[in-house]
Amino acid sequence: MEQVIYKNTWNSSSYTSFLMLGSILRKLEISFEDFISGRSTISKTSLREALCDVPCEELIPLWESGSGLCTSFSLCVAARIESQNYPSTFTVAELRGHRASFNQRGVVIDSSARQALTLQKQPVKAYKGTWKMERPEESAPVLLFKPSKSNTFSPFCPLKDRCEGMKACLLQLASQSTFICMFRMEEYNQLGFNGRITYKSQERKITWSQVRFNPSTKRQQFFESVVDFSVPGDKETMISYAAEFRGFCEDRARIQQYEIVKPFLAKLWDTCIEELGYGNCYGVWL
């Protein structure tokens, strides 16, 4: 059951910080116009104060679909498992800015594993490394992780509850200037990604990239389309790139996940044009 819920959530959600950015701007009462133009910036101190009295119910939309960062995915899958009359509730834990959920039975929900894990006596290797669980006598189990290129296991630190995990995610995002959406997919029974959108607030760029055939190198390669609003461009090219962007997002492999972030992206695109004008458009092979 855990594996099915994990895969279904992966395939219906995206890895994105756009939803959190929108929530942060609303909480700090910063308009899109002021944020994009640079008239207002996100203060981590102000956000911490604003989050102090936020009830848990207000944060649920940031994880209930599974779309979001590692925290949102973990909380969503854990909540969906628990809703199936599950006998054991999950603990939210953090390790170096990354969050996962686990329970007493050894079930681990971590987006970097790309599968639901069940830990017993032996460590389990998955996508980004190896997980194991220690069970000290008369105390709660401890989840540990070792990256693929490391020889050392480090323990996750348990958090108070889901709300604390979500607030930690928001605060972590407050100091960033690049925001992202990566569309998830499953291919040949392997979980992965199928295209990426970024908004770089300091550079004033919107980019989207996907794998294409490069006729010069004669191989599959990432191609990135860029709209650079820090450099003036022309309306005709901008209209063409806007149509390309919509086509990218509404591709049948992405459209379900796109619908969740569509309102934010539409507002972002329109506001960039209103505040910054038409940007310089170009493409580059990565």
mmCIF file of N, CA and C in Angstrom, residues 18-19 21-22 31-37 198-201 204-207 229 242 261-277:
data_model
loop_
_atom_site.group_PDB
_atom_site.id
_atom_site.type_symbol
_atom_site.label_atom_id
_atom_site.label_comp_id
_atom_site.label_asym_id
_atom_site.label_seq_id
_atom_site.Cartn_x
_atom_site.Cartn_y
_atom_site.Cartn_z
ATOM 1 N N PHE A 18 7.096 27.281 -6.005
ATOM 2 C CA PHE A 18 6.213 28.384 -6.382
ATOM 3 C C PHE A 18 5.044 28.545 -5.411
ATOM 4 N N LEU A 19 4.461 27.424 -4.973
ATOM 5 C CA LEU A 19 3.320 27.508 -4.058
ATOM 6 C C LEU A 19 3.734 28.130 -2.729
ATOM 7 N N LEU A 21 6.317 30.186 -2.280
ATOM 8 C CA LEU A 21 6.615 31.599 -2.511
ATOM 9 C C LEU A 21 5.332 32.424 -2.496
ATOM 10 N N GLY A 22 4.297 31.926 -3.142
ATOM 11 C CA GLY A 22 3.019 32.628 -3.122
ATOM 12 C C GLY A 22 2.479 32.787 -1.719
ATOM 13 N N SER A 31 2.987 42.454 -2.485
ATOM 14 C CA SER A 31 2.327 42.225 -3.767
ATOM 15 C C SER A 31 3.306 41.628 -4.773
ATOM 16 N N PHE A 32 2.766 40.923 -5.767
ATOM 17 C CA PHE A 32 3.594 40.410 -6.851
ATOM 18 C C PHE A 32 4.378 41.546 -7.503
ATOM 19 N N GLU A 33 3.692 42.674 -7.708
ATOM 20 C CA GLU A 33 4.309 43.807 -8.376
ATOM 21 C C GLU A 33 5.531 44.306 -7.608
ATOM 22 N N ASP A 34 5.394 44.438 -6.302
ATOM 23 C CA ASP A 34 6.506 44.945 -5.491
ATOM 24 C C ASP A 34 7.648 43.941 -5.405
ATOM 25 N N PHE A 35 7.314 42.646 -5.344
ATOM 26 C CA PHE A 35 8.362 41.625 -5.251
ATOM 27 C C PHE A 35 9.144 41.522 -6.562
ATOM 28 N N ILE A 36 8.447 41.461 -7.673
ATOM 29 C CA ILE A 36 9.107 41.284 -8.967
ATOM 30 C C ILE A 36 9.920 42.510 -9.356
ATOM 31 N N SER A 37 9.412 43.695 -9.030
ATOM 32 C CA SER A 37 10.138 44.926 -9.363
ATOM 33 C C SER A 37 11.325 45.164 -8.442
ATOM 34 N N THR A 198 12.172 27.615 -13.994
ATOM 35 C CA THR A 198 12.772 28.375 -12.896
ATOM 36 C C THR A 198 12.422 29.850 -13.039
ATOM 37 N N TYR A 199 12.314 30.506 -11.886
ATOM 38 C CA TYR A 199 12.216 31.965 -11.849
ATOM 39 C C TYR A 199 13.347 32.454 -10.957
ATOM 40 N N LYS A 200 14.248 33.250 -11.534
ATOM 41 C CA LYS A 200 15.391 33.788 -10.796
ATOM 42 C C LYS A 200 15.122 35.258 -10.530
ATOM 43 N N SER A 201 14.736 35.559 -9.287
ATOM 44 C CA SER A 201 14.259 36.904 -8.973
ATOM 45 C C SER A 201 15.350 37.966 -9.083
ATOM 46 N N ARG A 204 16.162 38.285 -12.746
ATOM 47 C CA ARG A 204 14.954 38.642 -13.499
ATOM 48 C C ARG A 204 14.798 37.771 -14.751
ATOM 49 N N LYS A 205 14.871 36.467 -14.538
ATOM 50 C CA LYS A 205 14.766 35.510 -15.641
ATOM 51 C C LYS A 205 13.714 34.447 -15.349
ATOM 52 N N ILE A 206 12.973 34.081 -16.382
ATOM 53 C CA ILE A 206 12.128 32.892 -16.367
ATOM 54 C C ILE A 206 12.725 31.924 -17.384
ATOM 55 N N THR A 207 12.938 30.681 -16.981
ATOM 56 C CA THR A 207 13.493 29.685 -17.900
ATOM 57 C C THR A 207 12.656 28.413 -17.851
ATOM 58 N N PHE A 229 14.338 39.385 -18.403
ATOM 59 C CA PHE A 229 13.647 40.669 -18.286
ATOM 60 C C PHE A 229 14.587 41.810 -17.898
ATOM 61 N N ALA A 242 5.998 33.125 -25.270
ATOM 62 C CA ALA A 242 4.876 32.873 -24.365
ATOM 63 C C ALA A 242 4.062 31.676 -24.851
ATOM 64 N N VAL A 261 0.065 24.670 -10.355
ATOM 65 C CA VAL A 261 0.911 25.875 -10.295
ATOM 66 C C VAL A 261 0.524 26.916 -11.343
ATOM 67 N N LYS A 262 -0.453 26.611 -12.176
ATOM 68 C CA LYS A 262 -0.853 27.506 -13.270
ATOM 69 C C LYS A 262 -1.227 28.909 -12.798
ATOM 70 N N PRO A 263 -2.053 29.070 -11.748
ATOM 71 C CA PRO A 263 -2.405 30.431 -11.320
ATOM 72 C C PRO A 263 -1.180 31.263 -10.940
ATOM 73 N N PHE A 264 -0.227 30.646 -10.236
ATOM 74 C CA PHE A 264 0.987 31.370 -9.850
ATOM 75 C C PHE A 264 1.789 31.758 -11.087
ATOM 76 N N LEU A 265 1.996 30.822 -12.004
ATOM 77 C CA LEU A 265 2.820 31.095 -13.183
ATOM 78 C C LEU A 265 2.182 32.140 -14.097
ATOM 79 N N ALA A 266 0.858 32.103 -14.219
ATOM 80 C CA ALA A 266 0.172 33.107 -15.041
ATOM 81 C C ALA A 266 0.368 34.498 -14.453
ATOM 82 N N LYS A 267 0.236 34.586 -13.133
ATOM 83 C CA LYS A 267 0.438 35.866 -12.451
ATOM 84 C C LYS A 267 1.893 36.317 -12.574
ATOM 85 N N LEU A 268 2.819 35.401 -12.427
ATOM 86 C CA LEU A 268 4.245 35.721 -12.539
ATOM 87 C C LEU A 268 4.571 36.278 -13.926
ATOM 88 N N TRP A 269 4.127 35.584 -14.950
ATOM 89 C CA TRP A 269 4.420 35.979 -16.330
ATOM 90 C C TRP A 269 3.843 37.367 -16.631
ATOM 91 N N ASP A 270 2.561 37.567 -16.297
ATOM 92 C CA ASP A 270 1.897 38.846 -16.587
ATOM 93 C C ASP A 270 2.546 39.999 -15.828
ATOM 94 N N THR A 271 2.891 39.750 -14.565
ATOM 95 C CA THR A 271 3.460 40.819 -13.745
ATOM 96 C C THR A 271 4.867 41.184 -14.203
ATOM 97 N N CYS A 272 5.637 40.202 -14.635
ATOM 98 C CA CYS A 272 6.979 40.500 -15.160
ATOM 99 C C CYS A 272 6.885 41.435 -16.364
ATOM 100 N N ILE A 273 5.934 41.176 -17.247
ATOM 101 C CA ILE A 273 5.770 42.037 -18.427
ATOM 102 C C ILE A 273 5.310 43.433 -18.013
ATOM 103 N N GLU A 274 4.344 43.486 -17.082
ATOM 104 C CA GLU A 274 3.815 44.784 -16.644
ATOM 105 C C GLU A 274 4.881 45.624 -15.952
ATOM 106 N N GLU A 275 5.681 44.990 -15.112
ATOM 107 C CA GLU A 275 6.659 45.728 -14.309
ATOM 108 C C GLU A 275 8.001 45.932 -15.010
ATOM 109 N N LEU A 276 8.400 44.952 -15.836
ATOM 110 C CA LEU A 276 9.757 44.976 -16.389
ATOM 111 C C LEU A 276 9.803 45.149 -17.899
ATOM 112 N N GLY A 277 8.644 45.007 -18.552
ATOM 113 C CA GLY A 277 8.612 45.135 -20.003
ATOM 114 C C GLY A 277 8.916 43.820 -20.697
#
